[in-house]
Coordinates of C-alpha atoms in Angstrom, one line a residue:
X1 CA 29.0 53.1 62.1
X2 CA 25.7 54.4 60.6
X3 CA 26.9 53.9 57.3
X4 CA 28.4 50.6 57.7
X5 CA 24.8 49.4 59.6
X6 CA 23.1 51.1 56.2
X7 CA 25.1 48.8 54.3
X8 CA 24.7 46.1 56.4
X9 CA 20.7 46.4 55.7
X10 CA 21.0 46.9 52.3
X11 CA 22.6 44.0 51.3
X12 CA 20.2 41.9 54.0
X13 CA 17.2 43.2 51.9
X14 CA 19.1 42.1 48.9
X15 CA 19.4 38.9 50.0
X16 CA 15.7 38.9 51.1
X17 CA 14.6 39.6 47.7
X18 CA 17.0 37.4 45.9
X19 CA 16.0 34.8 48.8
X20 CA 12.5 35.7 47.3
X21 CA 13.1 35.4 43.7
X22 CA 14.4 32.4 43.9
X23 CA 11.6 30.9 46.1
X24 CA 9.0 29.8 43.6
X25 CA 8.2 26.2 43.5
X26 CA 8.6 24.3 40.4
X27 CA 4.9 23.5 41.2
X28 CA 4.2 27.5 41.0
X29 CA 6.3 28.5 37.9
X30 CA 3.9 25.2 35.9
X31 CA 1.0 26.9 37.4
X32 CA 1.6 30.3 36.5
X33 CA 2.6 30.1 33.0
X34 CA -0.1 27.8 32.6
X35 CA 1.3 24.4 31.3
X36 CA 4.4 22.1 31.7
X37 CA 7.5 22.0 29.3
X38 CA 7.7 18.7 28.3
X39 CA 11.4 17.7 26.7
X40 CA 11.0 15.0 24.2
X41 CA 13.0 13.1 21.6
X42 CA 13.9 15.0 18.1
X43 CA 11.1 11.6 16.6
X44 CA 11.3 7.7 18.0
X45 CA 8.0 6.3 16.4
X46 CA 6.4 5.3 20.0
X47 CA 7.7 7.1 22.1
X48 CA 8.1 11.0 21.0
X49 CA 7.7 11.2 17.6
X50 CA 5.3 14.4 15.8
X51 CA 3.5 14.2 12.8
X52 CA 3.2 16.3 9.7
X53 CA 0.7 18.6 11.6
X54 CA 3.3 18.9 14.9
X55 CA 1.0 17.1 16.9
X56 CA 2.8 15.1 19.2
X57 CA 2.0 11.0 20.4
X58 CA 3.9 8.2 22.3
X59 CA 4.4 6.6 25.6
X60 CA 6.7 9.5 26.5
X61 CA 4.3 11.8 25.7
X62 CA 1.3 10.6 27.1
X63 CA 3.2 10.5 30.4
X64 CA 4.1 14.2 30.3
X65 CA 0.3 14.6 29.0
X66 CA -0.8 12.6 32.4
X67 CA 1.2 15.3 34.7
X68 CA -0.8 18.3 33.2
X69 CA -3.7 16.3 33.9
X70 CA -3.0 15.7 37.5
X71 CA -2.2 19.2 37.8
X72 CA -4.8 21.3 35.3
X73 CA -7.0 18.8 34.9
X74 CA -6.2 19.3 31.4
X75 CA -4.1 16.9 29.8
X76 CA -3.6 19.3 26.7
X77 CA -1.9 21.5 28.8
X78 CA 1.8 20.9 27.6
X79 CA 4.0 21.9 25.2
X80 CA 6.8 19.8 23.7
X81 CA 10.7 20.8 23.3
X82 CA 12.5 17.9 20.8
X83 CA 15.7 17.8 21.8
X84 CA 19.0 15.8 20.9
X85 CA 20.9 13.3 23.4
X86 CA 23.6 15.7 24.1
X87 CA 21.4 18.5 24.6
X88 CA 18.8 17.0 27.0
X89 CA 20.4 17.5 30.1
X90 CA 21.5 20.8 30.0
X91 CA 17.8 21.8 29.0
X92 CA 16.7 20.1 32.3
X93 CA 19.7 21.6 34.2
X94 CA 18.5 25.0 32.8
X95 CA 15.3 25.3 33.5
X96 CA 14.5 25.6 30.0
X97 CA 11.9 22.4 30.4
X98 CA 10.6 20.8 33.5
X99 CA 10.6 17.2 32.4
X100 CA 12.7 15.3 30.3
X101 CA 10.5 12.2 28.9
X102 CA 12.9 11.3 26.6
X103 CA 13.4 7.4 26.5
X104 CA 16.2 8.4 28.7
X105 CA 18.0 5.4 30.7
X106 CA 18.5 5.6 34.4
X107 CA 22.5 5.4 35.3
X108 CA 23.9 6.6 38.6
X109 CA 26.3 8.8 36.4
X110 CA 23.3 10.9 35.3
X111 CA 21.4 10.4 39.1
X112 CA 24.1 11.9 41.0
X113 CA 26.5 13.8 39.1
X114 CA 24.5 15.8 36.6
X115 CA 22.2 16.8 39.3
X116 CA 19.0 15.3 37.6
X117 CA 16.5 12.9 39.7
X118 CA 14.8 9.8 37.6
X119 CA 10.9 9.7 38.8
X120 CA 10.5 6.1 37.6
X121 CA 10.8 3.5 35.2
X122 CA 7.6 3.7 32.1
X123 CA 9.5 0.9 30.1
X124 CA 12.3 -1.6 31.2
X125 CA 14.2 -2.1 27.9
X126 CA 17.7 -3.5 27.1
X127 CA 20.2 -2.4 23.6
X128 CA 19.8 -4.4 20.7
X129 CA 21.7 -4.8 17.4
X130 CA 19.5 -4.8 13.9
X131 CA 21.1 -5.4 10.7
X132 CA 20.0 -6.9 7.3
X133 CA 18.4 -10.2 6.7
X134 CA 20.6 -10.9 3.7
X135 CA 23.9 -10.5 5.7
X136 CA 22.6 -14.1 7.4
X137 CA 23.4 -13.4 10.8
X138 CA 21.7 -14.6 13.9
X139 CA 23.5 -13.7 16.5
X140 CA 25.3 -10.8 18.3
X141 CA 28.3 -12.7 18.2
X142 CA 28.9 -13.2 14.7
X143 CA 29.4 -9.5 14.4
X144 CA 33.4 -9.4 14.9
X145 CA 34.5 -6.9 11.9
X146 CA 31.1 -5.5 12.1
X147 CA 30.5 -1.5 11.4
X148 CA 28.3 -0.5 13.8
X149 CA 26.3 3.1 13.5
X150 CA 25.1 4.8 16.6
X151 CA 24.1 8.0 18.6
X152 CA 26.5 10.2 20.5
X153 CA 26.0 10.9 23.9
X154 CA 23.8 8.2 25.0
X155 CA 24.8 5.0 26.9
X156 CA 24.7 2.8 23.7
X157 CA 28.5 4.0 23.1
X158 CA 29.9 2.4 26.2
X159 CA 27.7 -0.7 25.8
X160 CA 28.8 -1.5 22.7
X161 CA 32.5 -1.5 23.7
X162 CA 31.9 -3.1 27.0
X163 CA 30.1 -6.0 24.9
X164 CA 32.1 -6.2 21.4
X165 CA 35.3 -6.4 24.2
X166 CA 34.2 -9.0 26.7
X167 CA 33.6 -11.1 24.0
X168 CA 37.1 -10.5 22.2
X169 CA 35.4 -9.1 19.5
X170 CA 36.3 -6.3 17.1
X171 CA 34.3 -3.4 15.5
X172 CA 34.2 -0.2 13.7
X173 CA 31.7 2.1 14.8
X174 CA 30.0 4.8 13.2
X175 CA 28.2 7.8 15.2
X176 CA 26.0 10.6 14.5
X177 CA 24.4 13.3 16.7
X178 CA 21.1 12.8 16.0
X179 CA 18.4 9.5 15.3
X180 CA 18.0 10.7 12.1
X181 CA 21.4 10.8 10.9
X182 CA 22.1 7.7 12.2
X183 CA 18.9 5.5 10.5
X184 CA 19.9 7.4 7.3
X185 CA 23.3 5.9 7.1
X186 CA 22.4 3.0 8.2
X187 CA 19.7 2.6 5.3
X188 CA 22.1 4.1 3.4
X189 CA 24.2 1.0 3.7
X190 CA 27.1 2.9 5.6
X191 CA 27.3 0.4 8.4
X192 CA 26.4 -2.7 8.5
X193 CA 24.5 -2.6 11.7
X194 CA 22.2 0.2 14.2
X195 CA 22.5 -0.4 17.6
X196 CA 20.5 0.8 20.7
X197 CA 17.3 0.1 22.7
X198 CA 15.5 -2.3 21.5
X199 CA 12.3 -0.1 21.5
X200 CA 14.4 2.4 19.8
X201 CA 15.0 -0.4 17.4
X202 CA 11.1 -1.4 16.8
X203 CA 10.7 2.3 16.0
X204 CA 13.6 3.0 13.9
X205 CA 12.8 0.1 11.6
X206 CA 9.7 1.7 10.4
X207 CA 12.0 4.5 9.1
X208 CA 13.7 2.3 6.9
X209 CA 13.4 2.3 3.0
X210 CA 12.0 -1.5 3.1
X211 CA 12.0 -2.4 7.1
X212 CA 10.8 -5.9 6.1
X213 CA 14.3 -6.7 5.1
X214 CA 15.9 -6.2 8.1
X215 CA 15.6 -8.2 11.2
X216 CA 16.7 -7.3 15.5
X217 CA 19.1 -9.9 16.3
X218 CA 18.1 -11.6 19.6
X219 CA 20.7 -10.3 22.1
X220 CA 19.9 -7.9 24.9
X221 CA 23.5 -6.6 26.0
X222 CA 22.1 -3.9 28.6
X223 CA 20.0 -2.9 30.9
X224 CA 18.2 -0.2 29.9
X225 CA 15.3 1.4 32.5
X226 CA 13.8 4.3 30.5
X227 CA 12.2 7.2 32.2
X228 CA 11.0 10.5 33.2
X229 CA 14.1 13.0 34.9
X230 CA 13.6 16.3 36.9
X231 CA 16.5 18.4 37.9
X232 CA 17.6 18.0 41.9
X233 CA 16.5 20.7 44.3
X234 CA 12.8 20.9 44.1
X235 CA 11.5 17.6 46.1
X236 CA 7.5 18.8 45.8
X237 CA 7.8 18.6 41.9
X238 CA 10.0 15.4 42.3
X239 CA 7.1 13.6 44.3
X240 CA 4.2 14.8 41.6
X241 CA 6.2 13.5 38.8
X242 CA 6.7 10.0 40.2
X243 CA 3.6 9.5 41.8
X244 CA 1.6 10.5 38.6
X245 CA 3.1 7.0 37.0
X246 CA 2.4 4.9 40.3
X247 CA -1.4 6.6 40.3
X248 CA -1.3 5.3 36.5
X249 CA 0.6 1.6 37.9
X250 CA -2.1 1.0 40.6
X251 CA -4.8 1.7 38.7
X252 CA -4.0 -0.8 36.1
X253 CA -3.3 -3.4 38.9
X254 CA -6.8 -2.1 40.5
X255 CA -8.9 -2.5 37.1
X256 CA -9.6 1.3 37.2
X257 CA -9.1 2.6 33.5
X258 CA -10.4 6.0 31.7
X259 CA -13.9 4.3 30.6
X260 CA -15.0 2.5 34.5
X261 CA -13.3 5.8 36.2
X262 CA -16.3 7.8 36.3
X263 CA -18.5 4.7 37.2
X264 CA -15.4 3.6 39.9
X265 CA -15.5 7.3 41.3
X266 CA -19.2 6.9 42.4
X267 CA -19.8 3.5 43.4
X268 CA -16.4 2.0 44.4
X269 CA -15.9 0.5 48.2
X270 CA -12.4 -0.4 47.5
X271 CA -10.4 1.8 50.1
X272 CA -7.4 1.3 47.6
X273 CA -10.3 2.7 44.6
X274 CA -11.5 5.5 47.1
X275 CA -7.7 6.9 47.9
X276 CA -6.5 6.9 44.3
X277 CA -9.8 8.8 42.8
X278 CA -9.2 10.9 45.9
X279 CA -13.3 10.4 47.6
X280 CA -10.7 8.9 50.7
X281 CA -7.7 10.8 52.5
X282 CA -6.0 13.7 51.0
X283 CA -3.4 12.6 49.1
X284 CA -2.9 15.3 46.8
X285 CA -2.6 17.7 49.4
X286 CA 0.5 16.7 50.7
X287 CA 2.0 17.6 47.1
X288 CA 0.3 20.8 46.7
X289 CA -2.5 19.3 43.7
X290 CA -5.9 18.8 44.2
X291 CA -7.0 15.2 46.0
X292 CA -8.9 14.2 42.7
X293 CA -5.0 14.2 40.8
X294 CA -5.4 10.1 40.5
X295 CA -9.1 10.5 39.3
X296 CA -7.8 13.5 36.0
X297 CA -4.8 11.0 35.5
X298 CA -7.1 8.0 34.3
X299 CA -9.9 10.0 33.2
X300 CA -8.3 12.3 30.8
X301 CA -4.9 9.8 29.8
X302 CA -5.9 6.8 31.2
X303 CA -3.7 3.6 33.3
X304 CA -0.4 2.4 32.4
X305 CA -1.8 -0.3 30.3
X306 CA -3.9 2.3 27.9
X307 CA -0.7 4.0 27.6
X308 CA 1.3 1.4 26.9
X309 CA -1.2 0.0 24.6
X310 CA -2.1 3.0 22.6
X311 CA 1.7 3.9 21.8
X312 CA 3.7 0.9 21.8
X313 CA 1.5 -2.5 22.0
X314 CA 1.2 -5.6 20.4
X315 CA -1.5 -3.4 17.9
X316 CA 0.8 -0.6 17.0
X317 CA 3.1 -0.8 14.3
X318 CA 5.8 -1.7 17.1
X319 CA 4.3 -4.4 18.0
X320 CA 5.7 -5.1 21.6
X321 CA 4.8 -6.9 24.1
X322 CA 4.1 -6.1 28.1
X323 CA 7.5 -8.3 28.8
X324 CA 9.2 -7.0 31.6
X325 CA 6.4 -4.3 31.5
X326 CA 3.4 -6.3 32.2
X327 CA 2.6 -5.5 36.4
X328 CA 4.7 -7.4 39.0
X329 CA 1.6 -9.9 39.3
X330 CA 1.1 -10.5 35.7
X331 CA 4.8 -11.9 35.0
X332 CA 6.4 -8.2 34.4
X333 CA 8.3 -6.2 37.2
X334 CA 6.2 -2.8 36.9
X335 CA 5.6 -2.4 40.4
X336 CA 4.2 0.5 42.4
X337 CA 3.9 2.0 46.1
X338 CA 0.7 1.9 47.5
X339 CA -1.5 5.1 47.9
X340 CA -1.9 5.1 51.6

């Protein structure tokens, strides 16, 4: 009996200190290593893409800058992991990042059976089709016969059948595992036309050998919500994540952006103001950050609309415009929950 009680406790304080091993917060493990793993594209012009020196800019990662700032105060405090479509999720499911922002569309496939969670949507989009100006197309539906290049293991796949066969259509298509391959063989004149988001497409043009002589047709066939994904099972790191792009929403919506902050943080009488720069209530608390996490958002990365502007506006070489991205109030559906 003594033995059998022995092994009894043994394997209870076993558990206890697997129990404890596998307590630390997603929150904690960012903190004590000292910066979040940010999981980006492998280069989209926009939205992850790095530059001869490996420095790192777009909308995607700005927003993975914004959550180091709520967190450090530090928006440098990030490091980037490119990775392909069909490698992203496992990395998340891993642990091997803590965010995918990785123009990564929102299905319930990928909500619920993959185990991820999707924080938000930083830019409604919809798949396109580009393809040569001397072909002489101008619309989707001219494109029966069509060879059609594409990524594997994204959403464009299935789109493109779903669409080509609803409208009794037929098609060839040609896929690659990564961005690159695919623009390469599409400038290479292997297919005669790219598919997928239409962002995607506004970046992947300026790839091209002479992007001038090719045109995005104007069909959206898709809905396309693109945005930031943390694996299930951790709900304190779930609610930092989304609330860092509804602090970076509302302050757009309340004029608050990285040059007034410091001005707004003194002198605002705005209750809405006060509890986003955190000199109101104690918002932060309740996720385990400091209550000044909407103040380092827009101070060191700035409101949705700096973001938006800096990486993908009308005066980047993308040239897009706020669309369905403008705020809910400006003709756009960005919308946020209010800091209360």
């Amino acid at each position: 009996m003594k033995r059998l009680l022995s092994t009894f406790a043994l394997a209870g304080a076993m558990g206890l200190c697997a129990f404890g091993a596998q307590a630390a917060t997603k929150l904690e493990q960012v903190k004590s290593k000292g910066f979040v793993q940010c999981g980006v594209s492998q280069g989209l012009p926009g939205f992850s893409n790095p530059n001869d020196k490996g420095e790192w800019s777009g909308l995607d990662v700005e927003f993975c800058r914004a959550v180091a700032a709520a967190i450090f105060g530090d928006a440098t405090k990030v490091k980037f992991t490119p990775l392909s479509a069909k490698d992203r999720f496992t990395a998340l499911q891993s642990g091997d990042i803590d965010i995918l922002s990785r123009n990564t569309t929102w299905t319930i496939t990928r909500d619920t059976s993959l185990g991820l969670n999707f924080t938000g949507v930083t830019y409604y989009d919809g798949q396109g089709f580009m393809i040569r100006k001397d072909k002489k197309v101008n619309s989707a539906l001219e494109l029966s016969g069509a060879s059609v290049c594409t990524q594997t293991g994204t959403t464009t796949e299935q789109n493109l059948a779903d669409y080509f066969r609803a409208n009794n259509m037929t098609y060839e298509v040609i896929a690659f595992a990564t961005n690159d391959e695919v623009v390469k063989a599409y400038d290479a004149g292997r297919c005669d036309v790219l598919t997928t988001d239409r962002s995607g497409l506004a970046g992947e043009r300026l790839k091209l050998t002479n992007p001038d002589d090719h045109v995005v047709l104007p069909e959206i066939i898709s809905k396309e919500p693109l945005g930031p994904v943390v694996a299930h099972g951790d709900d304190q790191w779930f609610d930092i994540v989304k609330w860092v792009l509804f602090a970076q929403l509302n302050a757009e919506e309340l004029g608050v952006n990285s040059k007034n902050v410091d001005d707004q943080l003194k002198n605002a009488t705005n209750p809405e103001i006060k509890r986003l720069l955190g000199t109101e209530g104690k918002y932060g608390e309740g996720m385990g950050i400091g209550n000044d996490w909407g103040y380092l958002i827009i101070k060191n990365v700035g409101n949705y609309a700096e973001m938006y502007d800096r990486t993908v506006g009308p005066d980047t070489p993308l040239k897009l415009s706020r669309g369905l991205n403008a705020l809910w109030n400006k003709g756009g559906i960005q919308y946020a929950p209010p800091i209360r």
